[in-house]
XYZ file of C-alpha atoms in Angstrom:
655
model
C 154.104 187.232 84.819
C 152.167 185.230 87.474
C 150.387 182.082 86.401
C 146.695 182.746 85.915
C 144.414 179.990 87.161
C 141.740 181.342 84.918
C 143.670 180.488 81.801
C 142.364 177.380 80.042
C 145.726 175.676 79.521
C 146.632 176.104 83.186
C 143.325 174.691 84.424
C 143.669 171.779 82.048
C 147.154 171.033 83.273
C 146.128 171.090 86.955
C 143.063 168.945 86.242
C 145.196 166.445 84.420
C 147.659 166.244 87.320
C 144.887 165.894 89.887
C 143.139 163.254 87.842
C 146.301 161.223 87.418
C 147.084 161.433 91.122
C 143.527 160.575 92.090
C 143.418 157.676 89.707
C 146.770 156.438 90.974
C 145.713 156.490 94.625
C 142.332 155.040 93.745
C 144.103 152.268 91.854
C 146.418 151.572 94.777
C 143.528 151.638 97.256
C 141.390 149.430 95.054
C 144.284 147.014 94.616
C 144.787 146.969 98.374
C 141.085 146.429 99.026
C 140.921 143.653 96.464
C 143.890 141.898 98.032
C 142.225 142.079 101.438
C 138.818 140.895 100.300
C 138.369 137.199 101.149
C 135.386 136.895 98.831
C 137.239 138.210 95.799
C 137.925 135.278 93.439
C 141.028 137.081 92.160
C 142.585 137.305 95.630
C 146.043 135.669 95.394
C 146.385 132.731 97.743
C 149.292 132.508 100.113
C 152.010 129.944 99.405
C 153.528 127.229 101.595
C 156.863 126.022 100.217
C 158.518 122.837 101.491
C 162.248 122.255 101.048
C 162.777 118.583 101.834
C 164.835 115.590 100.748
C 163.181 112.716 102.591
C 159.615 114.022 102.668
C 159.262 114.928 106.328
C 159.292 118.671 105.740
C 156.676 118.066 103.076
C 154.595 116.300 105.724
C 155.014 119.265 108.065
C 153.947 121.633 105.298
C 150.884 119.483 104.591
C 149.930 119.606 108.248
C 150.265 123.396 108.198
C 148.208 123.533 105.015
C 145.400 121.624 106.731
C 145.662 123.805 109.834
C 145.332 127.002 107.833
C 142.486 125.582 105.760
C 140.589 124.679 108.920
C 141.063 128.247 110.147
C 139.709 129.747 106.941
C 142.969 130.744 105.228
C 143.485 129.694 101.628
C 147.079 128.750 100.856
C 148.626 126.733 98.052
C 151.017 123.915 98.992
C 153.958 124.275 96.605
C 156.949 122.154 95.673
C 159.554 124.800 94.774
C 160.904 122.728 91.901
C 157.531 123.293 90.212
C 157.510 127.037 90.946
C 158.849 129.981 88.943
C 160.815 132.143 91.437
C 160.299 135.197 89.223
C 156.668 135.130 90.412
C 157.673 135.577 94.041
C 157.203 139.346 93.756
C 153.509 138.724 93.083
C 152.965 136.842 96.350
C 151.344 138.484 99.362
C 152.163 135.874 102.035
C 154.761 133.107 101.914
C 155.587 130.387 104.449
C 158.696 128.238 104.049
C 159.414 124.912 105.780
C 163.083 124.248 105.016
C 165.380 121.367 105.940
C 169.150 121.523 105.847
C 170.693 118.645 103.938
C 174.117 117.198 103.200
C 176.183 119.250 105.620
C 174.623 122.621 104.913
C 173.231 122.287 101.393
C 169.662 122.624 100.253
C 167.609 119.508 99.503
C 167.351 118.833 95.780
C 163.820 120.156 95.321
C 164.873 123.597 96.598
C 168.101 123.911 94.612
C 166.840 126.132 91.792
C 164.861 128.341 94.173
C 167.942 128.817 96.383
C 170.132 129.618 93.371
C 167.619 132.231 92.204
C 167.605 133.867 95.641
C 171.413 133.949 95.702
C 171.600 135.541 92.267
C 168.851 138.055 92.988
C 170.390 139.240 96.254
C 173.716 139.845 94.500
C 172.162 141.503 91.426
C 172.061 145.324 91.830
C 169.402 145.495 89.095
C 166.902 143.627 91.279
C 166.965 146.046 94.195
C 165.891 145.763 97.797
C 162.172 146.408 97.251
C 161.365 143.451 95.001
C 159.392 141.656 97.725
C 158.162 144.703 99.614
C 154.543 143.560 99.222
C 155.309 140.059 100.503
C 155.030 138.941 104.115
C 156.791 135.742 105.077
C 157.779 133.313 107.826
C 160.348 130.490 107.876
C 160.509 127.258 109.884
C 163.857 125.464 109.799
C 164.569 121.822 110.629
C 168.147 120.669 111.154
C 170.662 118.893 113.347
C 172.871 120.525 115.965
C 175.547 118.009 114.932
C 176.084 120.140 111.809
C 177.729 122.789 114.009
C 177.901 126.110 112.184
C 175.882 124.579 109.337
C 172.913 124.066 111.673
C 169.717 125.090 109.864
C 171.763 127.159 107.433
C 169.209 126.727 104.630
C 166.360 128.160 106.706
C 168.545 130.991 107.980
C 169.593 131.857 104.426
C 165.963 131.934 103.300
C 165.087 134.323 106.101
C 168.053 136.598 105.471
C 167.739 136.742 101.686
C 163.983 137.271 101.617
C 164.558 140.232 103.957
C 167.316 141.572 101.720
C 164.898 141.531 98.811
C 162.428 143.603 100.815
C 160.234 140.844 102.217
C 158.518 141.592 105.542
C 159.305 138.862 108.101
C 156.179 138.808 110.256
C 157.271 135.680 112.177
C 160.638 135.302 113.829
C 162.687 132.501 112.303
C 161.891 129.279 114.181
C 164.542 126.534 114.202
C 164.202 122.966 115.389
C 167.170 120.931 116.565
C 166.985 117.280 115.491
C 168.992 116.201 118.529
C 166.248 117.281 120.909
C 163.054 115.660 119.572
C 159.484 116.962 119.898
C 158.761 117.741 116.248
C 154.961 117.784 116.465
C 154.859 120.042 119.518
C 157.326 122.612 118.193
C 155.815 122.768 114.743
C 152.350 122.934 116.278
C 153.367 125.953 118.377
C 154.794 127.683 115.313
C 151.657 126.901 113.308
C 149.542 128.534 116.038
C 151.690 131.647 115.802
C 151.181 131.651 112.019
C 147.409 131.582 112.518
C 147.684 134.384 115.079
C 149.607 136.582 112.657
C 147.140 135.904 109.865
C 144.309 136.928 112.177
C 146.084 140.169 112.987
C 147.030 139.244 116.533
C 150.291 140.369 118.155
C 150.668 143.265 115.770
C 150.810 140.985 112.760
C 148.520 143.228 110.743
C 146.484 140.296 109.537
C 146.354 138.701 106.125
C 142.894 139.602 104.907
C 142.352 142.541 107.223
C 138.748 142.025 108.334
C 136.858 140.166 111.021
C 135.454 137.567 108.680
C 138.751 135.862 108.139
C 140.124 133.473 110.685
C 136.808 131.967 111.711
C 136.983 128.204 111.962
C 134.936 126.625 109.209
C 131.699 124.880 109.997
C 131.798 121.114 110.119
C 129.877 120.822 106.862
C 132.630 122.784 105.117
C 135.231 120.214 106.103
C 135.772 118.076 103.017
C 137.248 114.709 102.177
C 140.512 116.234 100.965
C 141.375 117.122 104.553
C 140.784 113.531 105.638
C 142.997 112.273 102.832
C 145.850 114.557 103.834
C 145.567 113.671 107.519
C 145.446 109.970 106.738
C 148.441 110.264 104.427
C 150.434 111.942 107.190
C 149.287 109.649 109.972
C 151.923 106.971 109.472
C 154.744 109.425 109.865
C 153.359 111.352 112.801
C 155.580 109.629 115.309
C 158.681 109.438 113.178
C 161.899 111.015 114.372
C 164.441 111.851 111.693
C 167.536 113.921 111.013
C 165.582 116.699 109.338
C 163.058 115.717 111.510
C 163.500 114.522 115.085
C 163.049 118.281 115.106
C 163.760 119.527 118.524
C 162.119 122.120 120.614
C 163.336 125.324 119.099
C 160.675 128.044 118.998
C 163.263 130.635 118.052
C 166.983 131.128 117.693
C 167.845 134.330 119.525
C 171.066 136.226 119.273
C 173.607 135.815 122.023
C 177.054 137.318 122.465
C 179.015 137.813 119.271
C 178.286 135.092 116.724
C 177.005 132.622 119.329
C 173.339 131.693 119.302
C 171.046 130.561 122.068
C 168.539 127.835 121.297
C 166.243 126.968 124.189
C 168.919 128.098 126.601
C 171.589 126.078 124.833
C 174.702 127.524 123.262
C 175.221 126.506 119.612
C 172.963 123.519 120.076
C 174.926 122.164 123.052
C 174.128 122.330 126.720
C 175.448 125.422 128.465
C 175.707 123.778 131.881
C 176.026 120.047 132.443
C 175.829 117.079 130.078
C 172.808 116.202 128.011
C 171.270 112.741 127.738
C 171.245 111.202 124.265
C 167.794 109.740 124.825
C 165.253 112.519 125.271
C 161.777 111.748 126.662
C 160.313 111.858 123.149
C 162.909 109.478 121.731
C 162.575 107.186 124.760
C 158.807 106.990 124.350
C 159.126 106.241 120.634
C 161.710 103.474 121.126
C 159.926 101.909 124.074
C 156.780 101.776 121.974
C 158.762 99.625 119.527
C 159.796 97.210 122.267
C 163.189 98.638 123.217
C 164.393 98.599 126.796
C 166.397 101.783 127.321
C 169.559 101.490 129.408
C 170.746 104.646 131.157
C 171.004 107.640 128.859
C 172.262 106.219 125.548
C 172.010 102.397 125.345
C 169.320 99.870 124.554
C 168.423 96.186 124.352
C 165.600 94.416 122.512
C 164.396 90.846 122.184
C 164.899 89.661 118.611
C 162.122 87.729 116.890
C 164.647 85.005 116.071
C 165.385 84.626 119.777
C 161.689 83.988 120.309
C 161.619 81.657 117.314
C 164.422 79.406 118.536
C 163.005 79.366 122.059
C 160.044 77.662 120.420
C 162.247 75.346 118.347
C 161.199 77.041 115.126
C 164.577 77.950 113.698
C 167.296 80.543 114.159
C 168.462 83.521 112.133
C 171.010 83.519 109.328
C 173.819 83.925 111.909
C 172.834 80.491 113.203
C 173.177 79.021 109.702
C 176.361 80.898 108.767
C 178.286 80.953 112.066
C 176.594 78.658 114.593
C 175.018 81.402 116.734
C 172.374 80.035 119.083
C 169.582 82.523 118.494
C 167.784 81.730 121.746
C 170.965 82.657 123.648
C 171.678 85.831 121.684
C 171.218 89.327 123.132
C 170.640 92.213 120.723
C 171.978 95.469 122.163
C 173.799 98.720 121.501
C 175.796 101.134 123.689
C 174.982 104.013 121.325
C 171.536 104.691 119.915
C 173.004 107.558 117.873
C 174.177 107.170 114.287
C 175.999 109.242 111.670
C 173.859 107.978 108.784
C 170.178 108.108 107.830
C 169.968 105.027 105.625
C 166.914 104.787 103.392
C 166.336 101.237 104.625
C 166.741 101.991 108.340
C 164.385 99.484 109.928
C 163.939 101.741 112.959
C 162.560 104.570 110.762
C 165.122 106.970 112.306
C 163.639 107.021 115.784
C 167.193 107.202 117.085
C 169.331 110.382 117.414
C 172.021 111.376 114.935
C 175.454 112.892 115.395
C 178.998 113.049 114.068
C 180.771 112.847 117.424
C 180.050 111.878 121.006
C 178.562 114.928 122.733
C 176.335 113.243 125.284
C 176.547 112.099 128.865
C 178.446 108.800 129.065
C 177.324 105.812 131.154
C 179.640 103.237 132.729
C 180.292 100.161 130.511
C 179.890 97.687 133.396
C 176.504 99.180 134.265
C 175.457 98.962 130.620
C 176.395 95.268 130.372
C 174.842 94.382 133.745
C 171.605 96.189 132.941
C 171.446 94.787 129.398
C 171.747 91.212 130.656
C 169.225 91.875 133.415
C 166.657 93.364 131.027
C 167.292 90.661 128.429
C 166.760 87.838 130.906
C 163.568 89.481 132.167
C 162.248 89.504 128.599
C 163.242 85.843 128.227
C 161.363 84.983 131.433
C 158.263 86.618 129.994
C 158.332 83.952 127.271
C 157.538 81.298 129.875
C 154.133 79.839 129.173
C 154.094 81.033 125.545
C 152.799 78.143 123.404
C 155.657 76.120 121.950
C 158.430 77.505 124.166
C 160.631 74.609 125.273
C 161.688 74.498 128.926
C 165.250 73.477 128.075
C 165.740 76.324 125.627
C 164.110 78.806 128.008
C 166.618 77.781 130.694
C 169.506 78.209 128.253
C 168.143 81.549 127.107
C 168.492 82.936 130.632
C 172.275 82.747 130.157
C 173.072 84.698 126.965
C 176.210 83.517 125.176
C 176.190 85.929 122.255
C 175.742 89.678 121.873
C 174.845 91.297 118.557
C 176.016 94.895 118.895
C 173.931 95.948 115.929
C 170.541 96.838 117.353
C 170.400 100.397 116.057
C 172.755 103.358 115.875
C 176.547 103.229 115.762
C 177.983 101.220 118.716
C 181.570 102.103 117.860
C 180.815 105.773 118.678
C 180.628 104.903 122.382
C 183.977 106.097 123.822
C 184.277 103.080 126.149
C 183.475 100.469 123.516
C 186.653 98.486 124.266
C 185.815 98.293 127.971
C 182.293 97.184 127.137
C 183.610 94.443 124.817
C 186.018 93.324 127.556
C 183.105 92.994 129.974
C 181.193 90.810 127.543
C 184.207 88.597 126.880
C 184.903 88.181 130.598
C 181.424 86.695 130.847
C 182.227 84.477 127.826
C 179.674 86.252 125.667
C 180.693 86.521 122.004
C 180.616 89.870 120.206
C 179.331 90.603 116.721
C 179.748 94.328 116.111
C 178.428 96.272 113.103
C 179.833 99.670 112.158
C 178.587 101.978 109.399
C 182.071 102.764 108.074
C 182.288 106.415 109.112
C 184.736 106.110 112.020
C 187.950 104.496 110.702
C 190.037 105.579 113.699
C 187.589 103.863 116.046
C 187.924 100.673 114.007
C 191.704 100.735 114.314
C 191.510 101.201 118.085
C 188.994 98.388 118.540
C 190.223 95.351 120.489
C 189.732 91.832 119.094
C 186.076 90.888 118.888
C 184.456 87.716 117.632
C 183.357 89.146 114.299
C 183.558 92.716 112.991
C 181.160 93.960 110.319
C 181.382 97.010 108.086
C 178.215 98.049 106.260
C 178.993 98.387 102.555
C 175.693 99.725 101.301
C 176.859 100.875 97.866
C 179.804 100.541 95.524
C 180.140 104.162 94.397
C 180.292 107.541 96.093
C 177.037 108.794 94.588
C 175.136 105.632 95.469
C 176.482 105.598 99.020
C 175.380 109.177 99.475
C 171.899 108.342 98.198
C 171.477 105.119 100.186
C 173.176 105.926 103.512
C 172.492 109.681 103.547
C 175.582 110.328 105.717
C 176.086 113.398 107.884
C 179.804 113.699 107.151
C 180.846 115.775 104.153
C 183.899 113.519 103.666
C 181.805 110.353 104.010
C 183.422 108.607 101.019
C 186.944 109.119 102.298
C 185.864 107.869 105.739
C 184.186 104.889 104.116
C 187.301 103.859 102.169
C 189.526 104.418 105.201
C 187.213 102.203 107.259
C 187.692 99.397 104.748
C 191.469 99.845 105.005
C 191.208 99.711 108.793
C 189.228 96.467 108.494
C 192.044 94.911 106.485
C 194.407 95.417 109.428
C 192.298 93.202 111.723
C 193.463 89.648 112.429
C 190.103 88.361 113.617
C 187.014 87.620 111.505
C 185.808 90.478 109.316
C 182.711 90.916 107.164
C 181.402 93.228 104.466
C 177.638 93.520 104.908
C 175.775 94.373 101.705
C 172.087 95.296 101.829
C 170.531 95.086 98.378
C 167.812 97.610 97.542
C 166.273 97.157 94.098
C 166.427 100.360 92.129
C 169.209 101.741 94.311
C 172.314 99.539 94.416
C 171.643 96.175 92.758
C 173.361 97.081 89.486
C 176.789 97.737 90.993
C 178.469 94.323 90.853
C 181.671 95.724 89.322
C 181.832 98.608 91.785
C 181.311 96.317 94.783
C 183.934 93.911 93.458
C 186.494 96.716 93.253
C 186.105 97.271 97.005
C 187.146 93.706 97.908
C 190.837 94.434 97.475
C 190.671 97.384 99.883
C 189.356 95.620 102.981
C 190.091 91.950 102.142
C 187.173 90.763 104.303
C 186.926 87.132 105.430
C 183.245 87.090 104.487
C 180.719 89.047 102.460
C 177.113 88.905 103.638
C 174.591 89.819 100.940
C 171.065 90.388 102.169
C 167.899 91.677 100.582
C 166.505 94.787 102.235
C 163.774 94.201 104.806
C 160.597 96.146 104.121
C 159.496 97.865 107.330
C 156.574 99.884 106.036
C 156.549 103.319 104.460
C 157.117 106.443 106.489
C 157.916 110.111 106.126
C 161.613 109.196 106.212
C 161.612 106.355 103.690
C 159.780 105.899 100.424
C 160.802 102.266 99.940
C 158.079 99.862 98.895
C 157.875 96.113 98.379
C 159.095 96.726 94.840
C 162.496 97.602 96.326
C 162.763 94.229 98.079
C 164.656 91.622 96.028
C 163.624 87.987 95.865
C 166.002 85.362 97.201
C 166.661 84.357 93.592
C 167.777 87.957 92.918
C 170.149 87.849 95.883
C 171.563 84.511 94.717
C 172.107 85.808 91.201
C 173.868 88.920 92.501
C 176.017 86.842 94.896
C 177.093 84.403 92.205
C 178.023 87.266 89.886
C 180.028 88.946 92.652
C 181.847 85.712 93.497
C 182.687 85.226 89.834
C 184.193 88.733 89.706
C 186.622 87.765 92.484
C 188.330 85.246 90.196
C 188.151 82.434 92.712
C 189.145 84.443 95.797
C 185.591 84.177 97.156
C 182.905 81.564 96.661
C 179.263 81.344 97.686
C 179.419 79.305 100.900
C 176.054 79.464 102.694
C 172.506 80.716 102.388
C 169.492 81.337 104.590
C 166.448 81.429 102.338
C 164.100 82.653 105.056
C 166.242 85.790 105.586
C 166.933 86.242 101.861
C 170.638 86.156 102.734
C 173.733 84.637 101.105
C 177.320 84.354 102.375
C 180.534 84.606 100.368
C 183.664 83.294 102.076
C 187.375 83.485 101.356
C 188.354 80.195 99.810
C 191.990 79.993 100.969
C 191.000 80.540 104.612
C 187.706 78.785 105.142
C 187.504 75.943 102.635
C 189.656 72.895 103.236
C 189.388 69.675 101.244
C 186.020 70.768 99.900
C 184.632 71.449 103.399
C 183.558 74.903 104.534
C 184.624 76.162 107.989
C 182.442 79.225 108.442
C 181.174 78.264 111.899
C 182.840 79.534 115.065
C 184.279 77.617 118.016
C 183.085 80.103 120.633
C 184.742 78.442 123.598
C 188.042 78.432 121.729
C 187.611 82.116 120.944
C 187.139 83.024 124.610
C 190.175 80.950 125.579
C 192.242 82.813 122.985
C 191.045 86.208 124.263
C 191.792 85.211 127.858
C 195.319 84.107 126.899
C 196.240 87.624 125.840
C 198.264 86.244 122.942
C 197.823 87.216 119.286
C 195.461 85.037 117.263
C 193.720 85.040 113.894
C 190.362 84.114 112.438
C 191.699 80.686 111.422
C 192.343 79.807 115.071
C 188.683 79.573 116.086
C 186.849 78.246 113.058
C 184.898 75.014 112.935
C 183.126 73.003 110.170
C 179.853 74.231 108.644
C 177.020 71.653 108.745
C 175.840 70.387 105.365
C 172.319 71.843 105.744
C 173.735 75.383 105.911
C 175.901 75.087 102.796
C 174.813 76.931 99.673
C 172.512 74.887 97.494
C 171.503 72.416 100.220
C 167.920 71.199 100.118
C 167.257 72.701 103.576
C 168.051 76.210 102.331
C 169.919 77.036 105.550
C 167.131 75.847 107.857
C 168.350 73.640 110.709
C 166.617 70.250 110.275
C 166.556 69.798 114.053
C 164.143 72.732 114.194
C 160.493 72.567 113.154
C 159.505 75.199 110.642
C 155.985 76.560 110.857
C 154.088 78.831 108.547
C 150.900 80.673 109.393
C 147.878 79.296 107.629
C 147.003 81.662 104.844
C 146.971 80.267 101.330
C 149.376 77.332 101.750
C 147.828 74.179 100.373
C 148.545 71.198 102.594
C 146.556 68.522 104.353
C 148.996 68.417 107.249
C 147.833 70.840 109.911
C 148.912 71.140 113.479
C 147.349 73.494 116.045
C 146.112 75.849 113.356
C 149.493 76.000 111.651
C 151.046 74.244 108.716
C 153.992 72.033 109.465
C 156.806 71.529 106.988
């Protein structure tokens, strides 16, 4: 029997179905309209997540937050460690600024979020439509030196959000830290974000009407924006591993698994060799007073060089080893480094890398140019008040070279040839390595004094303080100490104390002595260089000289008489431990160096040891002396601030 529409039950059934359908579509339409209405107080704000270890990606996210606010888009700036990932399905628009950390892992603040994504993607109960209402875009910041781990965190975010149904309205943008240009690249991406939110380029828009996207009137600009801009201002020129962030608008697919980034294959140059120093890095370093040599080297005039030219004292190397500061050239043949130490006094304006992948300059040209630039800077000191003519004349002929300016000099493939060139000119060599290239240490020819940075006593602390690029950094570190032990010439452990980070590790440091058997142990308080996006150190992290002395005495005591505190330089907050059986004879310390004897020994081509070119330490440099390591032949000046003294000379206080 055919269904009669006139029957009451039938009409009721149809009405019920129609009503339910109508209500459903009305509900969906109303929900859609509400979500697109900018004036609706219940409109969910978009979210900007920052995944960052050092704070630079947070700074980028803050800049984006300000940009969007100025363009009329309300977004929340969110630290993912404070966010419940289960709420992600409720979001309408998400932007992620993600750094890759520790050889492919997520920074700590993004760990839980990343774990949730991993679990959700693999959980069949979640399904592929969880984020179907969510639009998103990802900006990745990483280093090409990570190889196949380059920007892996950002790429994983993009891939997994898509797998969960998210709509990627902006192509994944990746920056390469080895290229530079962070502000420009991120600025371009931010403009594209604004364009998508306005509905340009087929982005569909965020709010969906013409009212949104208008720049706010000046009176709507509030003090919060100023605060954020001011907070970010210090770090605006910083170049860092997450964060030298190269020009990488997008990472397009190439052949097979290879990727093209700005015309470069897997982060390297397709044709030809790339220069280590990009224009951005060059400009940043030159602004700090560096003179760039060729494509990867640099030289800079040290403040202690200027000080001793004026007869106002030398650095701790003058007190400990007899270096003439006014005749010392500070240089490096490699501005690149494999660490991102929290106390880096260059604020990471140098490149990073785990191997030499750059164009290589000739060692003779590097030495010639370094000396030429150094002497030009010395000449510029002529006429400076207090500069002594005799010392200025001596300074034009450098006798020492501190290969510790910035970066990792031992990475330079022709380091032995460069050292040979310096020695031929009877210029001493003090080389500092960050203990990540043990094979390079073993291949290194005799130099005047070889340093290894020992910035922590345990694996976890070293990882936190040095922030190394290598995954096997601890094994490399220990092997570097073993390689140091094999050297016959003078060797040093350099310890930089950072309160709150590594000053409680006396036992751990002591256990490392037997591995490298260094001749000396330099213990220095960290130098505060100002806060930045790459370092959160403050003056509270800087130990007093009394703290350094206490630590040094405790460390010497742990050695059971093998080492004793030999020298100090109060002005530099630095103390020296020396091996007793080698450098203390009849109660007299012999930490100073006979530089002429050293050069004669090198020229002879015969084997020699650190004991063959030592000379007595003057009494004023010995630990506990009244002078505190300050040469009494120099005149120490302090700027007039709050020092109480009736003895004034030329606006300064004389001691």
